[in-house]
PDB file of C-alpha atoms in Angstrom:
ATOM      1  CA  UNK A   1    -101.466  36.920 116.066  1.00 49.00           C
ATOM      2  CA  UNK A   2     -97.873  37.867 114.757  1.00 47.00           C
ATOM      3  CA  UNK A   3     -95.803  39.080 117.204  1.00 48.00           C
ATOM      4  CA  UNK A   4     -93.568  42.140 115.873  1.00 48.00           C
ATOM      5  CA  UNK A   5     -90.455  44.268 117.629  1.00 47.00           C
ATOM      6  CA  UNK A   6     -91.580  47.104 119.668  1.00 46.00           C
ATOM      7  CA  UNK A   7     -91.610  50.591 118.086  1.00 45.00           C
ATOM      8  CA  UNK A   8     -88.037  52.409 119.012  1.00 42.00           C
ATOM      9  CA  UNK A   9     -89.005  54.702 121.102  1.00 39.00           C
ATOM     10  CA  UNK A  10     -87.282  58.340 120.191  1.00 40.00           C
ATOM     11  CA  UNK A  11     -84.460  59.459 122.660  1.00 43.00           C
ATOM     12  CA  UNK A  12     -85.456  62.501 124.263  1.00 45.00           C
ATOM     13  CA  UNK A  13     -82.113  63.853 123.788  1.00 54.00           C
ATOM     14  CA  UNK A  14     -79.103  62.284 121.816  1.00 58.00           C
ATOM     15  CA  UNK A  15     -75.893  62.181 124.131  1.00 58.00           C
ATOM     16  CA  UNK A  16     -73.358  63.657 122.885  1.00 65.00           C
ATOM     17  CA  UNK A  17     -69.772  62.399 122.888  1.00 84.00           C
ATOM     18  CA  UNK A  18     -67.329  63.489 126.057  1.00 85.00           C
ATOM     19  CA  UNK A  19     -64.833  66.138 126.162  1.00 87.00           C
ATOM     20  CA  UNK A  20     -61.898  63.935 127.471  1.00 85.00           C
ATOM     21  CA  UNK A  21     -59.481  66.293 128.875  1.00 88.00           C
ATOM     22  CA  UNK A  22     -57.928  70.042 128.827  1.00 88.00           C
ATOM     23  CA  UNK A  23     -56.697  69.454 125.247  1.00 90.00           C
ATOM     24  CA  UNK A  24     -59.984  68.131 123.981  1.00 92.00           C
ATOM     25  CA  UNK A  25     -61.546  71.341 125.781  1.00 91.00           C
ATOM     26  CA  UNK A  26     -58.944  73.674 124.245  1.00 91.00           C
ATOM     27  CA  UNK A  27     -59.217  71.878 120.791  1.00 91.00           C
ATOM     28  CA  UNK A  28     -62.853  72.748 120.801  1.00 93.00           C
ATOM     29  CA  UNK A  29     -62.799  76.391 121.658  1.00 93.00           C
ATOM     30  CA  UNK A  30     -60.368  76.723 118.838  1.00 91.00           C
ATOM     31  CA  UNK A  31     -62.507  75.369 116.549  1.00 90.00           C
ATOM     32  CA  UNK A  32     -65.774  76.615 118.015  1.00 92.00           C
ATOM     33  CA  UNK A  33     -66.076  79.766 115.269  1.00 93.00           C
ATOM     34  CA  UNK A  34     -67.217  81.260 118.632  1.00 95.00           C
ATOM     35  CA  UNK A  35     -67.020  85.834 118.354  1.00 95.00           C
ATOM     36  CA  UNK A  36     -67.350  88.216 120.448  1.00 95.00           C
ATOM     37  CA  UNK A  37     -68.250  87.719 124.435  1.00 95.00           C
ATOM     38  CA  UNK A  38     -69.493  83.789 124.514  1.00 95.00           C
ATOM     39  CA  UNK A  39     -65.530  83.864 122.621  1.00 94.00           C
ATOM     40  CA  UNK A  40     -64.207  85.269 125.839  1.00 93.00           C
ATOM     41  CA  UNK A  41     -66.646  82.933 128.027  1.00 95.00           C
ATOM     42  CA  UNK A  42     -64.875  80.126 126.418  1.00 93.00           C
ATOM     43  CA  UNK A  43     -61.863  81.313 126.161  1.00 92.00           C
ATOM     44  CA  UNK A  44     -61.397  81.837 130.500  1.00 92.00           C
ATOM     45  CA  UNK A  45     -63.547  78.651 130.900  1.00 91.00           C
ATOM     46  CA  UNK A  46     -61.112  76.226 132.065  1.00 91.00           C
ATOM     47  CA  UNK A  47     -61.952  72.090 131.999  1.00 91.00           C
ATOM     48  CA  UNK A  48     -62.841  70.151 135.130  1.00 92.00           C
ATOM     49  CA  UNK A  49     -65.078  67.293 133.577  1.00 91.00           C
ATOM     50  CA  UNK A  50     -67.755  65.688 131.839  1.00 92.00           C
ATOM     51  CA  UNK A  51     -70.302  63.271 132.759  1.00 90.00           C
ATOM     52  CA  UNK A  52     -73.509  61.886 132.212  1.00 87.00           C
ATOM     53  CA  UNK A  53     -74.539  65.119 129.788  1.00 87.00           C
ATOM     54  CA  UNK A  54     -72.759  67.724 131.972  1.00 92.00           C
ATOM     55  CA  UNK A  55     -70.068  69.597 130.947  1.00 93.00           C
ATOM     56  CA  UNK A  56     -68.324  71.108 133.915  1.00 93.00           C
ATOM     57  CA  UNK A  57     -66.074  74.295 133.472  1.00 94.00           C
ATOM     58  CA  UNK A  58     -64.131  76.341 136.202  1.00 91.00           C
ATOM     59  CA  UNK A  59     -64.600  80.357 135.725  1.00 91.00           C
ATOM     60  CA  UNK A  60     -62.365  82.624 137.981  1.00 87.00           C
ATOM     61  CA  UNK A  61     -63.998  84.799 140.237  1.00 88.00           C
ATOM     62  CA  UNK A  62     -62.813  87.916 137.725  1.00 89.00           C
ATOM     63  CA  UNK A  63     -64.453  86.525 134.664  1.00 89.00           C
ATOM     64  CA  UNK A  64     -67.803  85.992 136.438  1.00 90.00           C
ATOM     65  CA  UNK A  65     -69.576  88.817 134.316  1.00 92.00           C
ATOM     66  CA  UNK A  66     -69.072  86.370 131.309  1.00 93.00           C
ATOM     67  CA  UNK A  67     -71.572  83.761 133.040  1.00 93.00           C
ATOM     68  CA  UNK A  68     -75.063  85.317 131.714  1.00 94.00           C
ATOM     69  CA  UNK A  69     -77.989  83.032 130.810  1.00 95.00           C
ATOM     70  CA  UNK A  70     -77.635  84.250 127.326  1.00 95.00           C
ATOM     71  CA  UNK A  71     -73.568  83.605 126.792  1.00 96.00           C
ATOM     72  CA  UNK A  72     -74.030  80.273 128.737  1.00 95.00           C
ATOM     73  CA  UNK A  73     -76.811  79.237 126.627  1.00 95.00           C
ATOM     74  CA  UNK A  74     -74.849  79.830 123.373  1.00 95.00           C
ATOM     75  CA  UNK A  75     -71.650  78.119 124.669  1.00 95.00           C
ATOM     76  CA  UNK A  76     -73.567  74.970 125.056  1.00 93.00           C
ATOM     77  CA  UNK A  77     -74.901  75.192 121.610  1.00 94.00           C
ATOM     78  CA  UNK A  78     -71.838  75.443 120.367  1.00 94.00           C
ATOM     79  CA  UNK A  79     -70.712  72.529 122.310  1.00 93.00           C
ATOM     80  CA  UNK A  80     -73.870  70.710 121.240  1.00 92.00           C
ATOM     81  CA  UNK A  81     -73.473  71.627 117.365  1.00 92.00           C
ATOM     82  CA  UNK A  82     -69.433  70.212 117.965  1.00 92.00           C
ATOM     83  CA  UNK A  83     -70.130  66.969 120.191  1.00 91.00           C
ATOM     84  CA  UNK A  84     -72.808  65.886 118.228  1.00 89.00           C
ATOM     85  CA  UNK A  85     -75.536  65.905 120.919  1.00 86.00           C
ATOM     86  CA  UNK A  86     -77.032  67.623 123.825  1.00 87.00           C
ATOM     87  CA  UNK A  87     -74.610  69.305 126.661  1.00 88.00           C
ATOM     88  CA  UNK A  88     -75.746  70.839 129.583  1.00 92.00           C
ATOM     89  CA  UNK A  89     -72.939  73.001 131.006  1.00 94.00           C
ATOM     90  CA  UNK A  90     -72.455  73.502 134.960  1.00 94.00           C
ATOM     91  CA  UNK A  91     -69.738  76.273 136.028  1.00 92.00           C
ATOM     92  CA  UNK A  92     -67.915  76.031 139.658  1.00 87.00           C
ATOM     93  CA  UNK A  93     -66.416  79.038 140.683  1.00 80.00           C
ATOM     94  CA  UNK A  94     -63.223  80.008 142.421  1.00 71.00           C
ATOM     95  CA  UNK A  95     -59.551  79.605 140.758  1.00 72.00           C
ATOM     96  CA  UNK A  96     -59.531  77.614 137.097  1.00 64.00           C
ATOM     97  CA  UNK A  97     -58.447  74.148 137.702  1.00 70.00           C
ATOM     98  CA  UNK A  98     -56.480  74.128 134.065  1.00 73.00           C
ATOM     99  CA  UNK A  99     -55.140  75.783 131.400  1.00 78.00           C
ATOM    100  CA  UNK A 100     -57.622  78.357 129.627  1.00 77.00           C
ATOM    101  CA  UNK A 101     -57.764  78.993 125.890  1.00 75.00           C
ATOM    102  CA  UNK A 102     -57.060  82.725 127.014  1.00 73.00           C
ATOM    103  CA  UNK A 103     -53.914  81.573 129.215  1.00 78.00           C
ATOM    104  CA  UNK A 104     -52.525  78.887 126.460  1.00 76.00           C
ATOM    105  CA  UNK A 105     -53.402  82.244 123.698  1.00 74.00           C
ATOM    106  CA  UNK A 106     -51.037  84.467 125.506  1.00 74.00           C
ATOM    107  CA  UNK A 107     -48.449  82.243 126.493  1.00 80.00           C
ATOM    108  CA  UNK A 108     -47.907  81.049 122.528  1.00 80.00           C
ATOM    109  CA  UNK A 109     -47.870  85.321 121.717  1.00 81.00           C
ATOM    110  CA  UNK A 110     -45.606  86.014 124.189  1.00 77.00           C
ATOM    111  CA  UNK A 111     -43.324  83.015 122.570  1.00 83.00           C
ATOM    112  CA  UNK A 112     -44.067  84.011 119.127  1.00 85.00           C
ATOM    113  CA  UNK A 113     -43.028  87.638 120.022  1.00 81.00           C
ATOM    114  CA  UNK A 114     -39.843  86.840 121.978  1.00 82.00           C
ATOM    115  CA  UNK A 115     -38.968  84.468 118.773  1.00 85.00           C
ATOM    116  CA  UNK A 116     -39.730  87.627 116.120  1.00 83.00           C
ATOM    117  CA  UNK A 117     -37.521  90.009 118.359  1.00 82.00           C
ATOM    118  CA  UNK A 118     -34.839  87.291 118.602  1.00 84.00           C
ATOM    119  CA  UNK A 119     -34.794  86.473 115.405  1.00 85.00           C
ATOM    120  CA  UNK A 120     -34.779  90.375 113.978  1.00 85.00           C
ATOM    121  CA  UNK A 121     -31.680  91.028 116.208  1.00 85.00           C
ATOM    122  CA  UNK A 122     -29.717  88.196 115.388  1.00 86.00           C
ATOM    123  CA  UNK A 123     -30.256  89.273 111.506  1.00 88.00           C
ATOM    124  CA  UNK A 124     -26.625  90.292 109.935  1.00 90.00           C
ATOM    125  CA  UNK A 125     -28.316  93.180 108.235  1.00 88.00           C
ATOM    126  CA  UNK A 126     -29.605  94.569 111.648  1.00 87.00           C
ATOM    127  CA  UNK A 127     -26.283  93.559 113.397  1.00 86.00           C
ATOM    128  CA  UNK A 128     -24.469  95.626 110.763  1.00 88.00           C
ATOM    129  CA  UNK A 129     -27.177  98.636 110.929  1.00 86.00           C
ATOM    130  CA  UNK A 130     -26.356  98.364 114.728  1.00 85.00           C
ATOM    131  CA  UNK A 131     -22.717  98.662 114.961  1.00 87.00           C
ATOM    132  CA  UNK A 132     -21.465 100.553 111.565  1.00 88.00           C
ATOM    133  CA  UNK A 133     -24.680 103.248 112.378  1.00 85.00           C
ATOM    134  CA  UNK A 134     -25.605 102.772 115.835  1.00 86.00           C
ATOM    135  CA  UNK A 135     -28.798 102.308 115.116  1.00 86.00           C
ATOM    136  CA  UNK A 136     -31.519 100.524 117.718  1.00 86.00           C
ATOM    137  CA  UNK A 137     -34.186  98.203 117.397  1.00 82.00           C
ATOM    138  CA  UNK A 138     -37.116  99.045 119.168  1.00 83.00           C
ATOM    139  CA  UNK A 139     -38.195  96.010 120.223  1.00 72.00           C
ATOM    140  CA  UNK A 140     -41.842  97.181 120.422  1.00 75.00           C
ATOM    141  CA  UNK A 141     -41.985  97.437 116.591  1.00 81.00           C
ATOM    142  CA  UNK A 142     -40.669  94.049 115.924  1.00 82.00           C
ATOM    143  CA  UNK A 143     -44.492  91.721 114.901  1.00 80.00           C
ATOM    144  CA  UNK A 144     -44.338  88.021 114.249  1.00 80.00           C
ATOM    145  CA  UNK A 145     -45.136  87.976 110.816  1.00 74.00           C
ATOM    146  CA  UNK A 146     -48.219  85.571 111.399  1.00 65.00           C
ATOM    147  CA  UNK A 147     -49.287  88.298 113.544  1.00 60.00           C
ATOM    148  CA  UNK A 148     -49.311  91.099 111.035  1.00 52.00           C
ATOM    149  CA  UNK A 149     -51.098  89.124 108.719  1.00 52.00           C
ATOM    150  CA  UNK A 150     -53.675  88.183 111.156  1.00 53.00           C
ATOM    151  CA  UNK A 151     -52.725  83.975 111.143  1.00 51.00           C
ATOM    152  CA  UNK A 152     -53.270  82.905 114.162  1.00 47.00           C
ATOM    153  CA  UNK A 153     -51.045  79.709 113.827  1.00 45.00           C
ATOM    154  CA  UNK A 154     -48.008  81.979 113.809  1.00 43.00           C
ATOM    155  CA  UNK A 155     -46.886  80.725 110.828  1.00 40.00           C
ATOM    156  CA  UNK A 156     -44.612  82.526 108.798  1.00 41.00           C
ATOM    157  CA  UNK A 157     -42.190  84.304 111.587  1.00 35.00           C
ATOM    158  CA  UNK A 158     -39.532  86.292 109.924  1.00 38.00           C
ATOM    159  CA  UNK A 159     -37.063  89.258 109.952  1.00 38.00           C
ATOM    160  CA  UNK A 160     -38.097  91.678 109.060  1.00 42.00           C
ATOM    161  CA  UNK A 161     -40.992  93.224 110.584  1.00 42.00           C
ATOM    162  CA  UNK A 162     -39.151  95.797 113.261  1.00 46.00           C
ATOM    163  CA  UNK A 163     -38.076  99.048 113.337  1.00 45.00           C
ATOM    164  CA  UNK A 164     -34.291 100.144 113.286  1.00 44.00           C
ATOM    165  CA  UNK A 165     -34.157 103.718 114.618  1.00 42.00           C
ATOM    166  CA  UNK A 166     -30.441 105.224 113.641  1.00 39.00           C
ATOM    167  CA  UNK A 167     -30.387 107.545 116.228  1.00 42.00           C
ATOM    168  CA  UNK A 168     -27.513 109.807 114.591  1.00 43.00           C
ATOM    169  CA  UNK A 169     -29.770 110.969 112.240  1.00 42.00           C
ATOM    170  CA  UNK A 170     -32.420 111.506 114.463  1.00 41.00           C
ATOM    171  CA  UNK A 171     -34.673 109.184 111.372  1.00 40.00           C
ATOM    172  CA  UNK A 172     -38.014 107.070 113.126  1.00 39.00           C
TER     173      UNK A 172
END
C-alpha cells in the first residue's frame, strides 16, 4: 500500500496578525469605518496588549456604558475583518494605560484650532481691520478650514474662516 500525506486538517480559527503597540491600535480605529457607539467604544479603548488571540484594551471607569455584549461583539469584528483573523477582545478596567483615539482626536483639534486662530490674527488684512477700525476677532468664529469642510486630516488650514466684529459700527 502507498503511503500518502495526511489530510490538512482545517484550523478552527485562523490567527490573526498582532496589534503591536498604541500606534498600531490607533492606526486601526482610524481606519476601522467604525459609526456611531462601537465608534466611541473604540475610540476611549486604550491599548494594553495582544497575545495568543486576545486583544486586551483598558476602558476608564466613565466609559463603562460603552462595554455591552453587542458593541464588544462588533469591535472585534471589526478587528477580525482588519487583522485578518479571529480576535477575542478582553477589557480591564480602571484608568487607560495609553493614549485613546478620543484623547489623540482632541488634542490634534485643539492644535488645529489654536493654529487657525493664530494664523487669522497674524493676517495683515485682519491686523489692518484691527487697528485702522478697531475691529475684534472673535476667536470662537475662527474654523480650521479642514474642519469646515468636514476633512478630518486638517488639511487645508487657512485665513480666513473667522469673524471680524468692527465694533464702531455695531456690524456682527
Amino acid at each position: 500500500p502507498s503511503m500518502s500525506a495526511p489530510a490538512p486538517t482545517p484550523a478552527a480559527a485562523e490567527p490573526a496578525l498582532l496589534v503591536t503597540d498604541t500606534e498600531h491600535w490607533l492606526s486601526l480605529v482610524a481606519r476601522s469605518g467604525l459609526r456611531g457607539p462601537v465608534k466611541l467604544l473604540a475610540e476611549h479603548a486604550a491599548y494594553v496588549g495582544h497575545a495568543d488571540g486576545v486583544l486586551r484594551l483598558s476602558l476608564a471607569m466613565e466609559h463603562e456604558h460603552l462595554k455591552s455584549p453587542s458593541l464588544v461583539l462588533q469591535l472585534g469584528d471589526a478587528m477580525a475583518r482588519l487583522l485578518g483573523g479571529n480576535v477575542q477582545l478582553r477589557f480591564e478596567s480602571g484608568p487607560t494605560r495609553g493614549e485613546t483615539a478620543n484623547v489623540r482626536n482632541s488634542r490634534e483639534r485643539d492644535a488645529r484650532q489654536a493654529g487657525a486662530e493664530q494664523g487669522f490674527v497674524a493676517d495683515p488684512a485682519i491686523q489692518r481691520l484691527v487697528q485702522v477700525h478697531g475691529a475684534q476677532v472673535v476667536p470662537e468664529s475662527v474654523r480650521p478650514l479642514g474642519d469646515a469642510l468636514g476633512l478630518r486630516d486638517g488639511s487645508g488650514v487657512e485665513v480666513g474662516q473667522g469673524v471680524v466684529v468692527d465694533t464702531h459700527a455695531g456690524l456682527h
